[in-house]
CSV table of C-alpha atoms in Angstrom, one decimal:
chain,number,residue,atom,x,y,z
A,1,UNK,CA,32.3,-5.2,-7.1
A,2,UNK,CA,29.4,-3.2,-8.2
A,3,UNK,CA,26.2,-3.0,-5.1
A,4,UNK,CA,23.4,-4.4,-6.3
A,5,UNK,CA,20.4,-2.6,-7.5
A,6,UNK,CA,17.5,-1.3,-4.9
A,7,UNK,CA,14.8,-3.2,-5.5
A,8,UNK,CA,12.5,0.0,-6.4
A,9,UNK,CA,15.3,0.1,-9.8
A,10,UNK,CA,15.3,-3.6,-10.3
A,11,UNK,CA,11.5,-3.4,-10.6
A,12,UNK,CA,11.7,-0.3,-12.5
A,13,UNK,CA,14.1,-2.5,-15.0
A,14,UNK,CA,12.0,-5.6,-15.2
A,15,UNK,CA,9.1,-3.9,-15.6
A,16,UNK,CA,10.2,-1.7,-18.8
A,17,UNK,CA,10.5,-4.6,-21.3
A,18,UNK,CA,7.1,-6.1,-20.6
A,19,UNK,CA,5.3,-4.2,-22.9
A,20,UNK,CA,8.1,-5.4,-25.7
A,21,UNK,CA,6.3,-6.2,-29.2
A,22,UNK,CA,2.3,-4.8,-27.8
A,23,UNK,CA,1.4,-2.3,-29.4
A,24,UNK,CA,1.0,0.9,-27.5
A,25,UNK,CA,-2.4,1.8,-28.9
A,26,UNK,CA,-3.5,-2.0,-27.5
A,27,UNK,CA,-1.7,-1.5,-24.1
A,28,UNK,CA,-3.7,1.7,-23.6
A,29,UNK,CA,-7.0,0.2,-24.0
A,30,UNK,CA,-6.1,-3.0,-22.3
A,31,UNK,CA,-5.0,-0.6,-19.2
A,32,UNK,CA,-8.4,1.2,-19.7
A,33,UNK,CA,-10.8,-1.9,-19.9
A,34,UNK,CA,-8.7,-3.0,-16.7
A,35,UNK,CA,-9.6,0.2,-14.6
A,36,UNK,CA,-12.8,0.2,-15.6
A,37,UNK,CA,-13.0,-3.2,-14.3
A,38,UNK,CA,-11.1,-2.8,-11.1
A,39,UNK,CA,-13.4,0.6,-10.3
A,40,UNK,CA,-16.3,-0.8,-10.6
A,41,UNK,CA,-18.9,-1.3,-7.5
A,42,UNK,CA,-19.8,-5.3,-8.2
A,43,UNK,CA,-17.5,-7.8,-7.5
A,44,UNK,CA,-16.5,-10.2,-10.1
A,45,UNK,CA,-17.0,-14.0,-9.9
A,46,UNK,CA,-14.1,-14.1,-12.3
A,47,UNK,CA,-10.2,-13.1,-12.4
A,48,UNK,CA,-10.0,-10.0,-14.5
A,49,UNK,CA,-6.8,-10.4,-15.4
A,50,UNK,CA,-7.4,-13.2,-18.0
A,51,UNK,CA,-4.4,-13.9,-20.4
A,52,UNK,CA,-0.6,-12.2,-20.7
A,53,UNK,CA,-1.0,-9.5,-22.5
A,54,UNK,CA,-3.9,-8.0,-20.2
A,55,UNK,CA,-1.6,-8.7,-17.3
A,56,UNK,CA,1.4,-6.9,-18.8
A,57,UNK,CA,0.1,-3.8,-19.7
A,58,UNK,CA,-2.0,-3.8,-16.2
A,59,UNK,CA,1.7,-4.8,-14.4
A,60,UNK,CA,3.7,-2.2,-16.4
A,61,UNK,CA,1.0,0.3,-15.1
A,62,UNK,CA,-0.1,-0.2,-12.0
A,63,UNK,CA,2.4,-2.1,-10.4
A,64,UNK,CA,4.8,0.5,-9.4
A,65,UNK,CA,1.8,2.5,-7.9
A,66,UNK,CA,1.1,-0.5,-5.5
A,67,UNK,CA,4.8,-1.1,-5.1
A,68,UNK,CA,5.1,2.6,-3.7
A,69,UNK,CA,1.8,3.2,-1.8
A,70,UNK,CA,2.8,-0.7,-0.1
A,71,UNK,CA,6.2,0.4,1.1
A,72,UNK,CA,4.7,3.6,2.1
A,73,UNK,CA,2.8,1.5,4.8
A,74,UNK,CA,5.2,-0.8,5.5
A,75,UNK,CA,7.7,1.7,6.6
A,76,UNK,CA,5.5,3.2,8.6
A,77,UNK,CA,4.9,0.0,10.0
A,78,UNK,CA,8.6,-1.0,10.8
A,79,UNK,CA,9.2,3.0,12.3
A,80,UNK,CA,6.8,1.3,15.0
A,81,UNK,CA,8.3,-1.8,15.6
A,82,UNK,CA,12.4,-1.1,15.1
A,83,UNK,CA,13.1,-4.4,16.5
A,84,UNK,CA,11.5,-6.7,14.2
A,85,UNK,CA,11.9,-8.0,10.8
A,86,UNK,CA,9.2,-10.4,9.8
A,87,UNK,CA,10.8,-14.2,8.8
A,88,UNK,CA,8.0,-15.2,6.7
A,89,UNK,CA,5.2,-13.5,4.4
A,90,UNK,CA,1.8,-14.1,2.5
A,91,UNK,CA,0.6,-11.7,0.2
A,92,UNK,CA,-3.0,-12.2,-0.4
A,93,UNK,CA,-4.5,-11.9,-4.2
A,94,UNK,CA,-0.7,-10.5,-4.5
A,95,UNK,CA,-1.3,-10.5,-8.5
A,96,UNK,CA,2.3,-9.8,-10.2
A,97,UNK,CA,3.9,-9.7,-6.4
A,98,UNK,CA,4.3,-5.4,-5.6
A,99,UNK,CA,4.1,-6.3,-2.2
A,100,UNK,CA,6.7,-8.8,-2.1
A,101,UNK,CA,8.9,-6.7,-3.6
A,102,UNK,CA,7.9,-3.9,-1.4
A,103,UNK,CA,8.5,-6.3,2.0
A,104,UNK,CA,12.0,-6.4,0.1
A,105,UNK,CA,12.7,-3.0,-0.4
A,106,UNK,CA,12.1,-2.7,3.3
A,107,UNK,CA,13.4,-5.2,5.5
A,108,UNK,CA,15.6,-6.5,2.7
A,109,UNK,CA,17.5,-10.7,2.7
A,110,UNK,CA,15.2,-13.8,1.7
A,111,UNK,CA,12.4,-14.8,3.5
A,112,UNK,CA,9.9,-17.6,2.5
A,113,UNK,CA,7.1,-15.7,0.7
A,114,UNK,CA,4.0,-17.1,-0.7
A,115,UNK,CA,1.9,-15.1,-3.1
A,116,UNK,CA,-1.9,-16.4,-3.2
A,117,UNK,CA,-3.9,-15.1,-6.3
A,118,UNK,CA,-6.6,-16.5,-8.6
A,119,UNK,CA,-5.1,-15.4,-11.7
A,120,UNK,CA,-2.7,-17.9,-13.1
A,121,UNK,CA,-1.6,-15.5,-15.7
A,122,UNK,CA,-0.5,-12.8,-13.4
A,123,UNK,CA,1.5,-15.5,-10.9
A,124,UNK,CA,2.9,-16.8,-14.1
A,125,UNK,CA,4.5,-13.0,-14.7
A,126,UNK,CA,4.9,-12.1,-11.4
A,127,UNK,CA,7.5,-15.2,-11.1
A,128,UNK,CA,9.1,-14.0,-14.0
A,129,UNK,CA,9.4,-10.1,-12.8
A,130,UNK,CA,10.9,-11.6,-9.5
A,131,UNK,CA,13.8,-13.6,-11.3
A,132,UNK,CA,15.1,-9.8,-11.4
A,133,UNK,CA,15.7,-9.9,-7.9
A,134,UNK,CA,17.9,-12.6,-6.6
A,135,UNK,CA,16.4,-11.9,-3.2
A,136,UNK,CA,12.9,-13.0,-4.4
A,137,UNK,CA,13.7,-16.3,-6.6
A,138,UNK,CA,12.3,-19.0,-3.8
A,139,UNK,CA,9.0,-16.9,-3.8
A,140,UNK,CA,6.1,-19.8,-4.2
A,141,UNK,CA,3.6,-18.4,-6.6
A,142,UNK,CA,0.5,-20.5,-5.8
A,143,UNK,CA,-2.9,-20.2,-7.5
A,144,UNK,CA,-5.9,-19.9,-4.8
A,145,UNK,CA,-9.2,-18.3,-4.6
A,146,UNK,CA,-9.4,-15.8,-2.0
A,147,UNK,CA,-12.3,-15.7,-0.5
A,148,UNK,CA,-14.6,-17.7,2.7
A,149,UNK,CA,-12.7,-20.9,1.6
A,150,UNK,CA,-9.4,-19.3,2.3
A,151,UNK,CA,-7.0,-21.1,4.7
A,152,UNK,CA,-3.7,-19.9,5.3
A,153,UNK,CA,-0.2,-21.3,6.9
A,154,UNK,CA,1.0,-19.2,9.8
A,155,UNK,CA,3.9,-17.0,8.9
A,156,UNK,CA,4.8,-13.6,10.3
A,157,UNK,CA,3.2,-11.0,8.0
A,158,UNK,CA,0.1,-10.9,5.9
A,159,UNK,CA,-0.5,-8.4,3.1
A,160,UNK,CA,-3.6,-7.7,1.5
A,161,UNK,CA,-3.2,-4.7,-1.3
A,162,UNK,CA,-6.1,-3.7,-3.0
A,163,UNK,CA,-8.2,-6.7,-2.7
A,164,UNK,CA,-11.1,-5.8,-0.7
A,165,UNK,CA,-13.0,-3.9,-3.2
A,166,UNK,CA,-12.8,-7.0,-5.4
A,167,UNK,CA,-14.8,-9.0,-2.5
A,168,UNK,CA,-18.3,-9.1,-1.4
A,169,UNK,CA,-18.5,-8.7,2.2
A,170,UNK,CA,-19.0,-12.2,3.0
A,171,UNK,CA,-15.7,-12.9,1.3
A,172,UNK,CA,-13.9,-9.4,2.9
A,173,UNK,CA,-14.6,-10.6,6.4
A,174,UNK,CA,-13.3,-14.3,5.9
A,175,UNK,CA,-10.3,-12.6,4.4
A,176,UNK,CA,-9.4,-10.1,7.3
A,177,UNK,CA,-10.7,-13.1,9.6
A,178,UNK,CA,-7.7,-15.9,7.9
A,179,UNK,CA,-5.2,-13.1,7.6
A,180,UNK,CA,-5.7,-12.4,11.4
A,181,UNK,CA,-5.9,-16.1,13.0
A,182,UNK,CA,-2.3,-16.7,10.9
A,183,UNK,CA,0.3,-14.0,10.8
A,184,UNK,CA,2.0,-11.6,13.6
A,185,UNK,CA,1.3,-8.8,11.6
A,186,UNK,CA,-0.9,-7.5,8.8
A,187,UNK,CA,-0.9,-4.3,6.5
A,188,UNK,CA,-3.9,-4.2,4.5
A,189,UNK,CA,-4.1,-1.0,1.9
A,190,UNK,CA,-7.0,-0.1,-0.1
A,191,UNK,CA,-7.3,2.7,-2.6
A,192,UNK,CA,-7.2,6.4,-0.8
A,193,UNK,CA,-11.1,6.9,-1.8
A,194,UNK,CA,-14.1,7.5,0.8
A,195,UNK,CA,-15.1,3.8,-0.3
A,196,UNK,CA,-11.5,2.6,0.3
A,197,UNK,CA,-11.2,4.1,3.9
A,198,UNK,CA,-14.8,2.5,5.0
A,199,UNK,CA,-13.6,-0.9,3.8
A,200,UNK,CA,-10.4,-0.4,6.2
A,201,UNK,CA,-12.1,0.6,8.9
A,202,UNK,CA,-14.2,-2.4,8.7
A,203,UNK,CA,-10.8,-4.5,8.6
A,204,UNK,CA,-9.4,-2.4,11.4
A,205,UNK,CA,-12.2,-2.8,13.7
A,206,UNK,CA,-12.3,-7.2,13.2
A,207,UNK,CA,-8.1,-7.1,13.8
A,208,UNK,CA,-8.8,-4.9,16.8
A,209,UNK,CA,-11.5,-7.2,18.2
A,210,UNK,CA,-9.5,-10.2,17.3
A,211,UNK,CA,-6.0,-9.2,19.6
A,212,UNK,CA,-4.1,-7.0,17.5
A,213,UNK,CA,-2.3,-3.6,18.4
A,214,UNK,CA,-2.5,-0.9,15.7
A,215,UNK,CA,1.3,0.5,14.6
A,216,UNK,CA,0.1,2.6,11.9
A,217,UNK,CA,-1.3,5.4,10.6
A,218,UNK,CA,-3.4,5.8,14.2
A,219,UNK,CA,-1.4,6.8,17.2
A,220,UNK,CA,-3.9,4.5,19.0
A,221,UNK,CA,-6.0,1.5,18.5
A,222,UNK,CA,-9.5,3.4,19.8
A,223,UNK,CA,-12.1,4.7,17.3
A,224,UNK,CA,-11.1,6.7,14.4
A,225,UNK,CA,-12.1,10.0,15.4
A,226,UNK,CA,-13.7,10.7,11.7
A,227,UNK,CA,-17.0,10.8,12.2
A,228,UNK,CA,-18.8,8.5,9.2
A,229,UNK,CA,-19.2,10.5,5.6
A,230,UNK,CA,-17.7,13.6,6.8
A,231,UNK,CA,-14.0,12.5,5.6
A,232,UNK,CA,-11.7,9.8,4.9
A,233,UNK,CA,-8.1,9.4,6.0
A,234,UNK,CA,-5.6,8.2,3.2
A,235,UNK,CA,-2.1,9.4,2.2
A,236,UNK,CA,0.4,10.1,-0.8
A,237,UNK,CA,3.0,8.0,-2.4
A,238,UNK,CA,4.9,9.6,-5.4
A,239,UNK,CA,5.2,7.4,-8.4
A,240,UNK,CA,7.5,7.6,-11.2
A,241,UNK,CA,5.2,7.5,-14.6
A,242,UNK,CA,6.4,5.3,-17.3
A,243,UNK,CA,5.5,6.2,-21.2
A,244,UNK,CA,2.3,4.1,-20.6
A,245,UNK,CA,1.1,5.9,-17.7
A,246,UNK,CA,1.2,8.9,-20.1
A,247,UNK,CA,0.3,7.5,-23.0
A,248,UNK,CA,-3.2,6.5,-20.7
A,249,UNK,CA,-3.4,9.5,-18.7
A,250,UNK,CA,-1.9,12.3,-21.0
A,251,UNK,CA,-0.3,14.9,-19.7
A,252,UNK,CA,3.7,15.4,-19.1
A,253,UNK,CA,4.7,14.8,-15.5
A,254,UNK,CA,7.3,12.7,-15.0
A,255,UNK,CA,5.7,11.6,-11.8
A,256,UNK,CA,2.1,11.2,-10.2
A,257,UNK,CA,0.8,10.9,-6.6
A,258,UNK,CA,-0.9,7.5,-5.5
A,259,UNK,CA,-3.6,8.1,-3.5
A,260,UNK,CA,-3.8,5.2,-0.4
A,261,UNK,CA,-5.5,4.4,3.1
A,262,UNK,CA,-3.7,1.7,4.8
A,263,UNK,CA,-3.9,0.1,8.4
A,264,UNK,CA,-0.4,-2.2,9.8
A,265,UNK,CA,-1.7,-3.8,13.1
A,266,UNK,CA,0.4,-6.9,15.2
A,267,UNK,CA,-0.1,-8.9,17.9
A,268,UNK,CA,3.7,-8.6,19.9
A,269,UNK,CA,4.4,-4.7,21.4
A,270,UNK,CA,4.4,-1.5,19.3
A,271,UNK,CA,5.1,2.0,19.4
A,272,UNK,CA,2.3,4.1,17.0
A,273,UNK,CA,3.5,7.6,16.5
A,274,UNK,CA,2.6,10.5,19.3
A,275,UNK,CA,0.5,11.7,16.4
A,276,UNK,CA,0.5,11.8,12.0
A,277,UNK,CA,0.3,14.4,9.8
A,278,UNK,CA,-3.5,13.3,8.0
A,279,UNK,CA,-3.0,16.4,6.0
A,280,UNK,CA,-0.4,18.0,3.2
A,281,UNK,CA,0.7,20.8,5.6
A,282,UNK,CA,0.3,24.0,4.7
A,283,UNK,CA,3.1,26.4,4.8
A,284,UNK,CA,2.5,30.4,5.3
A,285,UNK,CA,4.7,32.8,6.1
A,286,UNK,CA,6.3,32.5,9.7
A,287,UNK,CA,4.5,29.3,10.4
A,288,UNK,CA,3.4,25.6,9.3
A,289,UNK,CA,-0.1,24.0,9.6
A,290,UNK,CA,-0.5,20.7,10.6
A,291,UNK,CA,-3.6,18.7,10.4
A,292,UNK,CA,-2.7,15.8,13.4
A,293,UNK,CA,-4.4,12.5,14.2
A,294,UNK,CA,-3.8,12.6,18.0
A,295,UNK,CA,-3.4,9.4,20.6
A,296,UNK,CA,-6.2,11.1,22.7
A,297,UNK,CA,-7.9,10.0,19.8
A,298,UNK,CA,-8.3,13.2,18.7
A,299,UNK,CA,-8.7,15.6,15.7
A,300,UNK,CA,-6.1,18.7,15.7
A,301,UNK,CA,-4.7,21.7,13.7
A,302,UNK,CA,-1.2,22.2,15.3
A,303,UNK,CA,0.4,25.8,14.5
A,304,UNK,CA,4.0,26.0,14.7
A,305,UNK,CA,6.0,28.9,13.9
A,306,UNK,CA,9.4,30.7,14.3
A,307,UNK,CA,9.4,30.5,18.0
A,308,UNK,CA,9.5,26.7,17.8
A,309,UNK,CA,12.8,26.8,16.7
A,310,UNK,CA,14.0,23.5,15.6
A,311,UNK,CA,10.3,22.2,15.6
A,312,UNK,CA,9.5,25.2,13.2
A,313,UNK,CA,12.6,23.3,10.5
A,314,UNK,CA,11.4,19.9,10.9
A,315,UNK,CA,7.6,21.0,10.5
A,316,UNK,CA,8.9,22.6,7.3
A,317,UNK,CA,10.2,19.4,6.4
A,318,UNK,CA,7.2,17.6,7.5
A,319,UNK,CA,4.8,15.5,4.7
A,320,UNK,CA,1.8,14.2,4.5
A,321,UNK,CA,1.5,10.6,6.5
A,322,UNK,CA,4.7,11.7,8.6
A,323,UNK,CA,5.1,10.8,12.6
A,324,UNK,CA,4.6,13.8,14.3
A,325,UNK,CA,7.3,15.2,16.3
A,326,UNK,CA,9.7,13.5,14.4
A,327,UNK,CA,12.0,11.5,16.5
């Protein structure tokens, strides 16, 4: 009997006939409208996705983005808590569902999962993507506005995938506020952009305050050691681009880099990394740079070279977001 599928390919699968019978010229501008939309600086009293064809073409395009930069996270998350496999999980303004398929492709089986968006269209497809993946056909797809009226069910996990820029403030803090008084563990990700880390570190600081323990990317739960506007921490997810992508963005890649900042923080035990690679490292002759986020909290450029020996191969092998010494 044939295995079945990884849900990264089932996704893949169902995600390639959605665009079936829409013309690619009126995909393309329905994608750009959408960005346009999602990028801009005042929140919207309104769900942008409004009707199926707006939420295809956004689906066919972003979705495996989120999918990849959201399993990113999560696996960085469960590198710091081996043990434990979350029984239940909300996703918060989860659209077309990425990161209940990315809580799939990581800690695989069924769980109960509950999807919470505004946009009936995009539940509506997102419960028709997931009938790809017998693993994700109880998901409850429930329409709710998320925002200062938000209640939620305790359950395990909470993820929260590029939301927060759609929020005022008022409405950002009574999200990271419900998320934390109900679940065992949240992973919120924002996009990798100056703008996107500010809004996380916000949401880190109200999770630290309220209890929680942060697994990843900081090796501690103290003050990012950034100072304010002279960086941003984010990382890298690599994304396979579909026709549409291309189509949109031109150019002939077969693949593009996702640009994310994310923070995964629990209430139980965890164990952060020594340190993470905050940096692509740079590889010269003889030697590796690394560009480390420290448990001090600290700030470092780590050199390691031949004489490291074994450290030398594994800091060749290193990435960008990687636990640093590997294990």
């Amino acid at each position: 009997m044939n295995a079945p599928a990884p849900p990264a390919e089932n996704l893949r699968a169902a995600l390639a006939g959605l665009l079936d019978g829409l013309p690619p010229r009126q995909a393309s501008q329905a994608v750009e409208r959408l960005i346009a939309s999602y990028r801009g600086a005042t929140p919207t009293d309104a769900p942008i996705l409004r009707d199926r064809a707006d939420v295809a073409a956004y689906a066919a395009y972003r979705m495996p983005a989120t999918f990849e930069a959201v399993r990113s996270a999560l696996e960085a998350f469960a590198e710091a808590a081996p043990e434990w496999v979350p029984g239940g999980h909300t996703d918060l303004g989860g659209g077309t569902g990425a990161a209940a398929w990315a809580v799939n492709a990581v800690w695989g089986g069924e769980r109960p999962v509950t999807v919470l968006d505004w946009a009936e269209p995009a539940l509506a497809l997102g419960r028709e993507i997931a009938a790809a993946n017998p693993e994700l056909k109880d998901v409850r797809w429930q329409r709710s506005r998320i925002g200062a009226a938000l209640t939620l069910e305790s359950t395990d996990l909470v993820t929260v995938s590029y939301v927060l820029n759609e929020l005022t403030a008022a409405d950002r803090t009574a999200l990271v506020d419900a998320a934390g008084a109900a679940a065992q563990a949240v992973v919120i990700v924002e996009p990798g952009t100056p703008d996107g880390y500010a809004r996380l570190i916000e949401a880190r600081d109200r999770l630290i305050t309220a209890g929680f323990r942060i697994a990843a990317p900081c090796p501690h739960s103290a003050a990012c050691p950034i100072a304010p506007g002279t960086d941003w921490c984010h990382f890298s997810a690599r994304v396979s681009r579909s026709s549409l992508h291309r189509q949109v963005k031109g150019g002939s890649l077969a693949y593009e880099d996702e640009k994310f900042a994310y923070v995964a923080a629990a209430r139980f035990p965890v164990e952060p990394a020594p340190s993470r690679v905050v940096r692509r490292p740079q590889i010269r002759k003889g030697q590796v740079l690394l560009d480390l986020c420290e448990s001090e909290p600290s700030l470092r450029r780590s050199t390691v070279t031949k004489r490291h020996g074994d450290l030398y191969k594994a800091a060749r092998d290193a990435d960008w977001g990687d636990a640093w010494p590997p294990s």
